[in-house]
Amino acid sequence: MKTLHLSASEPGSAEIAAEILKNGGIVAIPTETVYGLAASALDPNAVKKIFEAKGRPQDNPLIVHIAKLDDVYPLVEKVDERLYPLAEKFWPGPLTVIMKKSALVPYEVTAGLDTVAIRMPSHPVARKIIEASALPLAAPSANASGKPSPTKASHVIEDLDGKIDAVIDGGECSVGVESTVLSLAGETPVLLRPGGISPEEIEEVIGKTEISHAVFEKLAANEKPSSPGMKYKHYAPRARVSLVKSDFESYLNFVKAQKYETCAVCFDGEGKNFDVAVEYGKKDDPASQAKRVFDALRQVDETGCEFALVRCPEPTKEGLAVYNRLLRSAAFRVIGLDFKRPVYGLTGRSGSGKSTVGKMLREMNVNVIDADKLARKAVADPDVIAKLREYFGEDIIKDGSLDRRLLAERAFSSPEKTALLNKATHPEISRLVIEEIHSGEALGKRASVIDAPVLFESDLTCLCKKVICVTAPENEVIKRLSLRDGITDEEIRWRLSAQRDEEYYKSRSDIIIENVDPEKTREKVIKFTEEELS
Ligand code: TXA
Ligand code: MG
């Protein structure tokens, strides 16, 4: 299909769009929030085309757009009284209200639900098209499902050119994030999606309003969402996005410590500090962030980076909508660098006795984090699995679970393959380590110690106040490893030669603990806690 490119500034373009809609076609139109992909809400066949063009899951309902309050009546069973003050204050504008639907609204629009979502946009072009077509228009955001929502006609073209009848360019959207979705289907109003209108503004008009927990956190595996759109991956560029909650300095250090090319997604004026950066608005101005956030997420992929670390916006009031979109583009990964207690590193060659030192520290109420253990947990993460499949083949998943032996065989077959394994897993391991630091703090631990043999090859050193290195003489190491792993001296020597030498560890560490005599080791550990943690 050839997509007609129209410009809103050309006279007659709204009428052309309206004509296409009346004839059962689908047209991307500008609204003040984001571009919408419109079809007649009364024409099930036209509505089906929307789902096809976007690749939208069948169970995700659409919002119906109207031009005047009277247009609500035919669409609902009965108008909820609370709608009037809300409409008075926020319509036309970025508020969507859910009520019981009338028989006129096809189930294709509501994805089988008995409720319908209705919104009256304020954008003059959208209004003109609704009026000219004399139809209620069903319209989801005009992006390919899963991608960031479109705030420019070029975004629509990127995703949907050739799949829709027309797109009408009305310039950049002024709000930039989608409408606030509010359900009036039950007794207490529930905010299902934060948007252009803040929860506080709504409460001012209709009183106590609940915020769905899905706004802040991932739905449980078998939970039924109150808004089906909540359960899908959303707003995601190809890059692996994570949100970073911290002050600018810690953010800067963390981004610089990354081992893989990473795009910094930061506030205006901060980008110059990074090799690759995309800015998304002013730090204390959520409206400017809202306007640019989706465009910024699209720009991330243009940089070619496979990783993006996003400065976390203030998750309250008007900022809530931006936070929610970023949170979902990051698959709920939030990396908090705001530690209350100091963090240390613990490293050394295998057999040196890191775990002995770790055990002693644990007994002294220190949170010792075993990075190797978290490495095993990391490979269960769906995004990590997706990368592993891409790098090592679909067949590493057998009967729904990871074939660890096959993965190991392939990943250790060459240094290049091992590097790919690290790239797929290390960022998730780091995230899990940071999560454990916070858990330890919540439990009242005195400090956290990251026990990681490859600490210096990771981004985690930037979190460490000091690094402790455990050493032991070669003959001692060989003795321990043969006891522990039951392998020959020759094998041990081979294994050790594959590791960095002791000097590598020592020269990069702040504290060196020679671990031969357990009593002496304990004394040194006690000395560490006294000097550093009291
Ligand atoms: O600003 C906007 O709302 C934009 C513009 C184009 O108007 N539209 C938009 O539509 O964002 P869409 O389809 O991307 O998001 C609609 C959201 C989805 O999360 C969907 O699940 C929810 O509204 N929704 C629609 N009808 C619903 C219903 N009856 N009950 C619960 N949630 C509903
Ligand atoms: Mg959408």
Coordinates of C-alpha atoms and ligand atoms in Angstrom, one line a residue:
M1 CA 0.0 0.0 0.0
K2 CA 1.2 3.5 -0.8
T3 CA 0.8 5.8 2.2
L4 CA -0.4 9.3 1.3
H5 CA 1.8 12.0 2.9
L6 CA -0.4 15.0 3.7
S7 CA 0.5 18.3 5.4
A8 CA -1.9 19.9 7.8
S9 CA -1.0 23.3 6.4
E10 CA -2.3 22.4 2.9
P11 CA -5.9 23.5 2.6
G12 CA -8.3 20.6 2.3
S13 CA -5.9 18.0 3.8
A14 CA -8.2 17.5 6.8
E15 CA -11.1 16.9 4.5
I16 CA -9.1 14.3 2.5
A17 CA -8.2 12.5 5.7
A18 CA -11.9 12.6 6.8
E19 CA -12.9 11.1 3.4
I20 CA -10.4 8.2 3.8
L21 CA -11.8 7.5 7.3
K22 CA -15.4 7.6 6.2
N23 CA -14.4 5.0 3.6
G24 CA -13.0 2.6 6.1
G25 CA -9.3 3.6 5.8
I26 CA -6.7 4.3 8.5
V27 CA -4.9 7.6 8.9
A28 CA -2.2 8.8 11.3
I29 CA -3.2 12.2 12.7
P30 CA -1.5 14.7 15.0
T31 CA -2.9 15.2 18.5
E32 CA -1.5 17.4 21.3
T33 CA -0.2 14.2 23.1
V34 CA 1.2 12.0 20.4
Y35 CA 0.3 11.0 16.8
G36 CA -2.7 8.7 16.7
L37 CA -3.6 6.0 14.1
A38 CA -7.3 6.7 13.5
A39 CA -10.2 4.7 12.1
S40 CA -13.9 5.0 12.4
A41 CA -14.7 3.6 15.8
L42 CA -18.0 2.4 14.4
D43 CA -16.4 0.2 11.7
P44 CA -15.0 -3.1 13.0
N45 CA -13.2 -3.8 9.8
A46 CA -11.4 -0.5 9.8
V47 CA -10.5 -1.0 13.5
K48 CA -9.0 -4.4 12.6
K49 CA -6.7 -2.7 10.2
I50 CA -5.2 -0.6 13.0
F51 CA -4.3 -3.7 14.9
E52 CA -2.7 -5.2 11.8
A53 CA -0.7 -2.1 10.9
K54 CA 0.7 -1.7 14.4
G55 CA 1.2 -5.3 15.2
R56 CA -0.9 -4.6 18.3
P57 CA -1.9 -7.4 20.5
Q58 CA -5.6 -8.2 20.0
D59 CA -6.5 -7.8 23.7
N60 CA -5.3 -4.2 23.9
P61 CA -8.3 -1.8 23.6
L62 CA -8.3 1.6 21.8
I63 CA -9.3 5.1 22.8
V64 CA -12.2 6.7 21.1
H65 CA -11.7 10.4 20.1
I66 CA -14.5 12.9 20.0
A67 CA -14.9 16.6 19.3
K68 CA -17.6 17.7 21.7
L69 CA -19.2 16.6 24.9
D70 CA -22.4 15.6 23.2
D71 CA -20.5 12.9 21.3
V72 CA -20.1 11.0 24.6
Y73 CA -23.7 10.1 25.0
P74 CA -24.1 7.5 22.2
L75 CA -20.9 5.8 23.3
V76 CA -21.7 5.0 26.9
E77 CA -24.4 3.2 28.7
K78 CA -24.8 6.2 31.1
V79 CA -22.6 9.2 31.6
D80 CA -20.9 9.0 35.0
E81 CA -21.6 12.2 36.9
R82 CA -17.9 12.7 37.6
L83 CA -17.2 13.2 34.0
Y84 CA -18.8 16.6 33.9
P85 CA -16.4 18.5 36.2
L86 CA -13.5 16.6 34.6
A87 CA -14.6 17.5 31.1
E88 CA -15.2 21.1 32.2
K89 CA -11.7 21.4 33.4
F90 CA -9.6 19.2 31.1
W91 CA -11.5 18.7 27.8
P92 CA -10.4 19.3 25.2
G93 CA -7.1 18.0 26.4
P94 CA -4.9 15.0 27.4
L95 CA -7.4 13.2 29.6
T96 CA -9.0 9.8 28.7
V97 CA -11.9 8.6 30.7
I98 CA -13.2 5.0 30.9
M99 CA -16.9 4.3 31.4
K100 CA -19.4 1.5 30.6
K101 CA -19.8 1.2 26.9
S102 CA -23.0 1.3 24.9
A103 CA -24.0 -1.3 22.3
L104 CA -23.0 1.1 19.6
V105 CA -19.3 0.6 20.3
P106 CA -18.0 -2.6 18.7
Y107 CA -16.0 -5.1 20.8
E108 CA -13.2 -4.7 18.2
V109 CA -12.6 -1.3 19.7
T110 CA -12.7 -2.3 23.4
A111 CA -10.9 -5.6 22.8
G112 CA -13.9 -7.4 24.3
L113 CA -14.3 -5.2 27.4
D114 CA -17.6 -3.7 28.5
T115 CA -16.0 -0.4 29.0
V116 CA -14.8 2.3 26.6
A117 CA -12.0 4.8 26.8
I118 CA -13.0 8.3 25.5
R119 CA -10.9 11.4 25.0
M120 CA -11.5 14.8 23.4
P121 CA -8.2 16.0 21.9
S122 CA -7.4 19.7 21.8
H123 CA -5.2 19.7 18.7
P124 CA -6.9 21.7 16.0
V125 CA -6.1 19.3 13.2
A126 CA -7.4 16.3 15.1
R127 CA -10.6 18.2 15.9
K128 CA -11.1 19.3 12.4
I129 CA -10.7 15.7 11.1
I130 CA -13.2 14.3 13.7
E131 CA -15.7 17.1 12.8
A132 CA -15.2 16.7 9.0
S133 CA -15.7 12.9 9.2
A134 CA -18.6 13.2 11.7
L135 CA -17.3 10.0 13.3
P136 CA -15.9 9.0 16.7
L137 CA -12.4 7.9 15.9
A138 CA -10.7 5.0 17.5
A139 CA -7.0 5.8 17.7
P140 CA -4.0 4.3 19.5
S141 CA -0.6 5.9 19.2
A142 CA 0.7 5.7 15.7
N143 CA 3.8 3.7 16.4
A144 CA 4.6 0.0 15.7
S145 CA 3.6 -1.8 18.8
G146 CA 6.4 -1.9 21.4
K147 CA 8.3 1.1 20.0
P148 CA 8.3 4.6 21.5
S149 CA 5.2 6.6 20.7
P150 CA 5.4 9.1 17.7
T151 CA 5.6 12.8 18.5
K152 CA 6.6 13.8 14.9
A153 CA 5.2 12.7 11.5
S154 CA 8.6 11.3 10.7
H155 CA 8.3 8.9 13.6
V156 CA 5.1 7.6 12.1
I157 CA 6.6 7.2 8.7
E158 CA 9.6 5.3 10.2
D159 CA 7.2 2.7 11.7
L160 CA 4.2 2.6 9.5
D161 CA 5.0 3.9 6.0
G162 CA 3.4 1.5 3.4
K163 CA 1.1 0.0 6.1
I164 CA -1.5 2.8 6.4
D165 CA -3.6 4.9 4.0
A166 CA -2.3 8.3 5.0
V167 CA -0.4 10.4 7.5
I168 CA -1.0 14.0 8.1
D169 CA 1.9 16.1 9.3
G170 CA 0.9 18.7 11.9
G171 CA 4.3 19.3 13.3
E172 CA 5.7 18.3 16.7
C173 CA 3.2 17.3 19.4
S174 CA 3.1 19.8 22.2
V175 CA 2.6 17.5 25.2
G176 CA 4.7 14.6 24.0
V177 CA 3.4 11.8 26.2
E178 CA 0.0 10.1 25.9
S179 CA -3.1 11.2 27.7
T180 CA -3.8 10.3 31.3
V181 CA -6.1 7.3 31.4
L182 CA -8.6 7.5 34.2
S183 CA -11.2 4.7 34.9
L184 CA -14.6 5.7 36.2
A185 CA -15.9 2.2 35.8
G186 CA -15.7 1.5 39.5
E187 CA -16.6 3.4 42.7
T188 CA -13.2 4.9 43.3
P189 CA -11.6 6.6 40.3
V190 CA -8.4 4.8 39.2
L191 CA -5.6 6.3 37.3
L192 CA -4.4 3.6 34.9
R193 CA -1.8 5.6 33.0
P194 CA -0.2 8.9 34.0
G195 CA -0.1 11.4 31.3
G196 CA -0.5 15.1 30.4
I197 CA -2.8 15.7 33.4
S198 CA -1.2 14.9 36.8
P199 CA -3.0 12.8 39.5
E200 CA -3.0 15.9 41.8
E201 CA -4.9 17.9 39.2
I202 CA -7.5 15.2 38.9
E203 CA -7.9 14.8 42.7
E204 CA -8.5 18.5 42.9
V205 CA -11.6 18.0 40.7
I206 CA -13.0 14.7 41.8
G207 CA -11.3 13.9 45.1
K208 CA -9.6 10.7 46.1
T209 CA -8.1 8.9 43.1
E210 CA -6.2 5.7 43.3
I211 CA -3.1 5.2 41.2
S212 CA -2.8 1.7 39.7
H213 CA 0.3 -0.1 41.0
A214 CA 1.1 -1.0 37.4
V215 CA 2.2 2.6 37.0
F216 CA 5.2 1.9 39.2
E217 CA 5.9 -1.8 39.0
K218 CA 5.9 -4.9 36.8
L219 CA 2.7 -6.9 36.8
A220 CA 3.0 -10.3 38.5
A221 CA 3.2 -13.1 36.0
N222 CA -0.4 -14.2 36.2
E223 CA -2.0 -10.8 37.2
K224 CA -4.9 -9.5 35.1
P225 CA -4.2 -5.9 34.3
S226 CA -6.9 -3.3 34.7
S227 CA -5.5 -1.7 31.6
P228 CA -4.4 -4.4 29.1
G229 CA -1.8 -2.0 27.6
M230 CA 0.1 -2.3 30.9
K231 CA 1.3 -5.8 30.4
Y232 CA 3.2 -5.3 27.2
K233 CA 6.7 -4.3 26.6
H234 CA 6.6 -0.7 25.6
Y235 CA 8.4 2.4 24.4
A236 CA 11.5 0.3 23.9
P237 CA 14.3 1.1 21.5
R238 CA 16.5 -1.7 20.4
A239 CA 19.2 -0.8 23.0
R240 CA 19.0 -2.1 26.5
V241 CA 17.8 0.8 28.5
S242 CA 18.2 1.2 32.3
L243 CA 17.2 4.1 34.5
V244 CA 19.8 5.5 36.8
K245 CA 18.7 7.1 40.1
S246 CA 21.5 9.2 41.4
D247 CA 23.1 12.7 41.5
F248 CA 24.9 13.8 38.4
E249 CA 28.4 13.0 39.6
S250 CA 27.7 9.4 40.4
Y251 CA 25.8 9.0 37.1
L252 CA 28.7 10.5 35.2
N253 CA 31.2 8.1 36.9
F254 CA 28.9 5.1 36.3
V255 CA 28.4 5.9 32.6
K256 CA 32.2 6.4 32.1
A257 CA 32.9 3.1 33.8
Q258 CA 30.7 1.2 31.3
K259 CA 32.7 -1.4 29.3
Y260 CA 30.4 -1.3 26.3
E261 CA 29.5 1.7 24.2
T262 CA 26.7 3.3 26.1
C263 CA 24.4 6.2 25.2
A264 CA 23.9 8.7 28.1
V265 CA 20.3 9.9 28.1
C266 CA 20.5 13.0 30.2
F267 CA 19.1 16.5 30.8
D268 CA 19.8 19.6 28.8
G269 CA 23.4 20.8 29.1
E270 CA 24.8 17.5 30.5
G271 CA 25.4 15.7 27.2
K272 CA 28.8 17.4 26.6
N273 CA 30.3 15.3 29.4
F274 CA 29.8 12.0 27.5
D275 CA 31.1 10.4 24.4
V276 CA 27.6 9.6 23.2
A277 CA 24.6 11.4 24.6
V278 CA 21.0 12.3 23.9
E279 CA 19.4 15.0 25.9
Y280 CA 15.7 14.9 26.8
G281 CA 14.7 18.2 28.4
K282 CA 15.4 20.4 31.3
K283 CA 16.2 18.8 34.7
D284 CA 13.5 20.5 36.7
D285 CA 10.9 20.9 33.9
P286 CA 8.8 17.7 33.4
A287 CA 6.9 19.4 30.6
S288 CA 10.0 19.8 28.5
Q289 CA 11.0 16.2 29.3
A290 CA 7.6 14.9 28.3
K291 CA 7.8 16.7 25.0
R292 CA 11.2 15.1 24.1
V293 CA 11.3 11.8 25.8
F294 CA 10.0 9.6 23.0
D295 CA 12.1 11.4 20.3
A296 CA 15.2 10.8 22.6
L297 CA 14.4 7.1 22.9
R298 CA 14.3 6.9 19.1
Q299 CA 17.6 8.8 18.8
V300 CA 19.3 6.3 21.1
D301 CA 19.0 3.7 18.3
E302 CA 20.4 6.1 15.8
T303 CA 23.6 6.3 17.9
G304 CA 24.2 2.6 17.3
C305 CA 24.8 2.0 21.0
E306 CA 23.4 -1.3 22.4
F307 CA 23.1 0.2 25.9
A308 CA 21.5 3.3 27.2
L309 CA 21.6 4.7 30.7
V310 CA 18.9 7.2 31.4
R311 CA 19.0 9.9 34.1
C312 CA 15.9 9.2 36.2
P313 CA 13.4 12.1 36.2
E314 CA 11.5 13.1 39.4
P315 CA 8.8 10.5 39.6
T316 CA 6.1 12.8 41.0
K317 CA 3.3 15.1 39.8
E318 CA 3.9 16.1 36.2
G319 CA 7.1 14.0 36.1
L320 CA 5.2 10.8 36.8
A321 CA 4.2 10.3 33.2
V322 CA 7.8 10.7 32.0
Y323 CA 9.0 8.4 34.7
N324 CA 6.4 5.8 33.8
R325 CA 7.4 5.8 30.1
L326 CA 11.1 5.5 30.8
L327 CA 10.5 2.9 33.4
R328 CA 8.7 0.8 30.9
S329 CA 11.2 1.4 28.1
A330 CA 13.7 0.1 30.7
A331 CA 11.7 -3.0 31.4
F332 CA 11.5 -1.7 35.0
R333 CA 15.3 -1.7 35.5
V334 CA 16.2 1.1 37.9
I335 CA 19.7 1.3 39.1
G336 CA 20.0 3.3 42.3
L337 CA 23.4 4.7 43.0
D338 CA 22.3 6.6 46.1
F339 CA 24.0 4.3 48.7
K340 CA 23.9 5.1 52.4
R341 CA 26.8 2.8 53.4
P342 CA 30.2 2.4 51.8
V343 CA 30.8 -0.2 49.1
Y344 CA 34.1 -2.1 48.7
G345 CA 35.4 -4.6 46.2
L346 CA 36.9 -8.0 47.1
T347 CA 38.9 -9.7 44.4
G348 CA 41.9 -12.0 43.8
R349 CA 43.0 -15.1 41.8
S350 CA 41.1 -18.3 42.3
G351 CA 42.3 -20.2 45.3
S352 CA 43.6 -17.1 47.0
G353 CA 40.9 -17.4 49.6
K354 CA 38.5 -14.6 48.7
S355 CA 35.6 -16.7 50.1
T356 CA 37.4 -17.2 53.4
V357 CA 37.7 -13.4 53.8
G358 CA 34.1 -13.0 52.6
K359 CA 32.9 -15.4 55.3
M360 CA 34.8 -13.5 58.0
L361 CA 33.3 -10.2 56.8
R362 CA 29.8 -11.7 56.8
E363 CA 30.3 -12.7 60.4
M364 CA 31.0 -9.0 61.1
N365 CA 27.6 -7.9 59.7
V366 CA 29.0 -6.9 56.3
N367 CA 26.9 -7.5 53.2
V368 CA 29.1 -9.7 51.0
I369 CA 27.8 -10.0 47.5
D370 CA 28.8 -13.1 45.5
A371 CA 29.0 -11.9 41.9
D372 CA 29.4 -15.5 40.6
K373 CA 26.2 -16.5 42.2
L374 CA 24.4 -13.5 40.6
A375 CA 25.9 -14.5 37.2
R376 CA 23.9 -17.7 37.4
K377 CA 20.7 -15.7 38.2
A378 CA 21.4 -13.2 35.4
V379 CA 21.0 -15.8 32.7
A380 CA 17.3 -16.3 33.7
D381 CA 16.4 -12.7 32.8
P382 CA 14.2 -12.6 29.6
D383 CA 16.2 -9.8 28.0
V384 CA 19.5 -11.6 28.7
I385 CA 18.1 -14.8 27.3
A386 CA 17.0 -12.9 24.2
K387 CA 20.6 -11.7 23.7
L388 CA 22.0 -15.2 24.3
R389 CA 19.7 -16.7 21.7
E390 CA 20.8 -14.0 19.3
Y391 CA 24.5 -14.7 19.9
F392 CA 24.5 -18.4 20.4
G393 CA 21.5 -19.8 18.6
E394 CA 17.9 -20.5 19.4
D395 CA 18.6 -24.1 20.4
I396 CA 20.3 -23.0 23.7
I397 CA 16.7 -22.9 25.0
K398 CA 15.4 -26.5 25.4
D399 CA 11.8 -27.1 26.6
G400 CA 11.6 -23.5 27.8
S401 CA 14.8 -23.5 29.9
L402 CA 18.4 -22.6 29.2
D403 CA 20.7 -25.4 28.3
R404 CA 23.7 -24.2 30.4
R405 CA 26.0 -26.9 29.1
L406 CA 25.4 -26.1 25.5
L407 CA 25.8 -22.4 26.2
A408 CA 29.1 -22.9 28.0
E409 CA 30.3 -25.0 25.2
R410 CA 29.6 -22.3 22.6
A411 CA 30.5 -19.3 24.7
F412 CA 33.9 -20.6 25.7
S413 CA 34.8 -21.9 22.3
S414 CA 36.7 -18.7 21.5
P415 CA 37.7 -15.4 23.2
E416 CA 35.3 -13.5 20.8
K417 CA 32.4 -15.7 21.9
T418 CA 33.3 -15.3 25.5
A419 CA 33.2 -11.5 25.0
L420 CA 29.7 -11.9 23.6
L421 CA 28.6 -13.9 26.7
N422 CA 30.0 -11.1 28.9
K423 CA 28.3 -8.4 26.9
A424 CA 25.0 -10.3 27.2
T425 CA 25.3 -10.9 30.9
H426 CA 27.6 -8.4 32.6
P427 CA 25.2 -5.4 32.6
E428 CA 22.5 -7.6 34.2
I429 CA 25.0 -8.9 36.8
S430 CA 25.9 -5.4 37.7
R431 CA 22.3 -4.5 38.1
L432 CA 21.7 -7.5 40.4
V433 CA 24.8 -6.6 42.4
I434 CA 23.5 -3.0 42.9
E435 CA 20.1 -4.4 43.9
E436 CA 21.8 -6.5 46.6
I437 CA 23.7 -3.5 47.9
H438 CA 20.3 -1.9 48.5
S439 CA 18.9 -5.1 50.1
G440 CA 21.9 -5.1 52.5
E441 CA 21.3 -1.5 53.4
A442 CA 17.7 -2.3 54.2
L443 CA 18.8 -5.1 56.5
G444 CA 21.1 -2.7 58.4
K445 CA 24.4 -4.1 57.2
R446 CA 27.5 -2.0 58.0
A447 CA 28.8 -1.9 54.4
S448 CA 28.7 -3.9 51.2
V449 CA 31.6 -5.9 49.7
I450 CA 31.3 -7.0 46.1
D451 CA 33.1 -10.4 45.8
A452 CA 34.0 -10.6 42.2
P453 CA 37.0 -12.4 40.5
V454 CA 36.6 -10.1 37.4
L455 CA 35.9 -6.9 39.4
F456 CA 38.5 -4.9 37.4
E457 CA 36.9 -6.0 34.1
S458 CA 33.5 -4.7 35.2
D459 CA 31.8 -1.4 35.7
L460 CA 31.5 -2.1 39.4
T461 CA 34.9 -0.7 40.6
C462 CA 33.5 2.8 40.2
L463 CA 31.1 2.1 43.1
C464 CA 33.9 0.9 45.4
K465 CA 35.5 3.2 47.9
K466 CA 38.4 0.8 48.1
V467 CA 39.3 -2.6 46.7
I468 CA 40.6 -5.5 48.8
C469 CA 42.8 -8.0 47.1
V470 CA 43.4 -11.4 48.6
T471 CA 46.7 -13.1 47.8
A472 CA 48.4 -16.4 48.6
P473 CA 51.7 -17.9 47.6
E474 CA 51.5 -20.1 44.4
N475 CA 52.2 -23.4 46.2
E476 CA 49.5 -22.7 48.8
V477 CA 47.0 -21.9 46.0
I478 CA 47.8 -25.2 44.2
K479 CA 47.3 -27.1 47.4
R480 CA 43.9 -25.5 48.0
L481 CA 42.6 -25.9 44.5
S482 CA 43.6 -29.6 44.4
L483 CA 41.8 -30.1 47.7
R484 CA 38.7 -28.1 46.6
D485 CA 38.3 -29.2 43.0
G486 CA 40.2 -32.5 43.0
I487 CA 42.2 -31.7 39.9
T488 CA 45.9 -32.4 39.0
D489 CA 48.7 -29.9 39.6
E490 CA 49.1 -29.6 35.9
E491 CA 45.5 -28.7 35.3
I492 CA 45.7 -26.1 38.1
R493 CA 48.8 -24.5 36.7
W494 CA 47.0 -24.3 33.3
R495 CA 44.0 -22.7 34.9
L496 CA 46.1 -20.2 36.8
S497 CA 48.0 -19.3 33.7
A498 CA 44.7 -18.4 32.0
Q499 CA 44.2 -15.8 34.7
R500 CA 45.8 -12.5 35.3
D501 CA 48.9 -12.6 37.5
E502 CA 48.9 -11.6 41.1
E503 CA 50.6 -8.3 40.3
Y504 CA 47.6 -7.3 38.1
Y505 CA 45.3 -7.6 41.1
K506 CA 47.7 -6.1 43.6
S507 CA 48.6 -3.0 41.6
R508 CA 44.9 -2.1 41.3
S509 CA 43.9 -2.7 44.9
D510 CA 44.0 -0.5 47.9
I511 CA 44.1 -3.1 50.6
I512 CA 46.0 -6.4 50.3
I513 CA 45.3 -9.3 52.5
E514 CA 47.8 -12.1 52.4
N515 CA 45.8 -15.2 53.3
V516 CA 48.0 -18.0 54.6
D517 CA 47.5 -18.3 58.3
P518 CA 43.8 -18.0 59.1
E519 CA 44.4 -16.2 62.4
K520 CA 46.5 -13.5 60.7
T521 CA 43.9 -13.2 58.0
R522 CA 41.2 -12.7 60.6
E523 CA 43.3 -10.0 62.3
K524 CA 43.6 -8.1 59.0
V525 CA 39.9 -8.4 58.3
I526 CA 39.2 -7.0 61.8
K527 CA 41.7 -4.2 61.2
F528 CA 39.8 -3.4 57.9
T529 CA 36.5 -3.2 59.7
E530 CA 37.9 -1.0 62.5
E531 CA 39.7 1.4 60.2
E532 CA 37.0 1.6 57.6
L533 CA 33.6 0.8 59.2
S534 CA 33.6 2.2 62.7
Ligands
TXA1 O1 -2.8 10.5 24.1 C1 -3.3 9.4 23.8 O2 -4.1 8.8 24.6 C2 -3.0 8.8 22.5 C3 -3.5 9.8 21.4 C4 -3.4 9.2 20.1 O3 -4.8 10.1 21.8 N1 -3.5 7.5 22.3 C5 -3.0 6.4 23.0 O4 -3.6 5.2 22.7 O5 -2.0 6.5 23.7 P1 -2.9 3.8 23.0 O6 -3.7 2.8 22.4 O7 -1.5 3.8 22.7 O8 -3.1 3.7 24.6 C6 -4.4 3.4 25.1 C7 -4.3 2.9 26.5 C8 -3.8 1.5 26.5 O9 -2.9 1.3 27.6 C9 -5.1 0.7 26.7 O10 -4.9 -0.6 27.3 C10 -5.9 1.6 27.6 O11 -5.6 2.9 27.1 N2 -7.4 1.4 27.4 C11 -8.1 1.7 26.3 N3 -9.4 1.3 26.6 C12 -9.4 0.8 27.8 C13 -10.5 0.2 28.6 N4 -11.7 0.1 28.2 N5 -10.1 -0.2 29.9 C14 -8.9 -0.1 30.3 N6 -7.8 0.4 29.6 C15 -8.1 0.9 28.3
MG2 MG 0.5 3.3 22.6

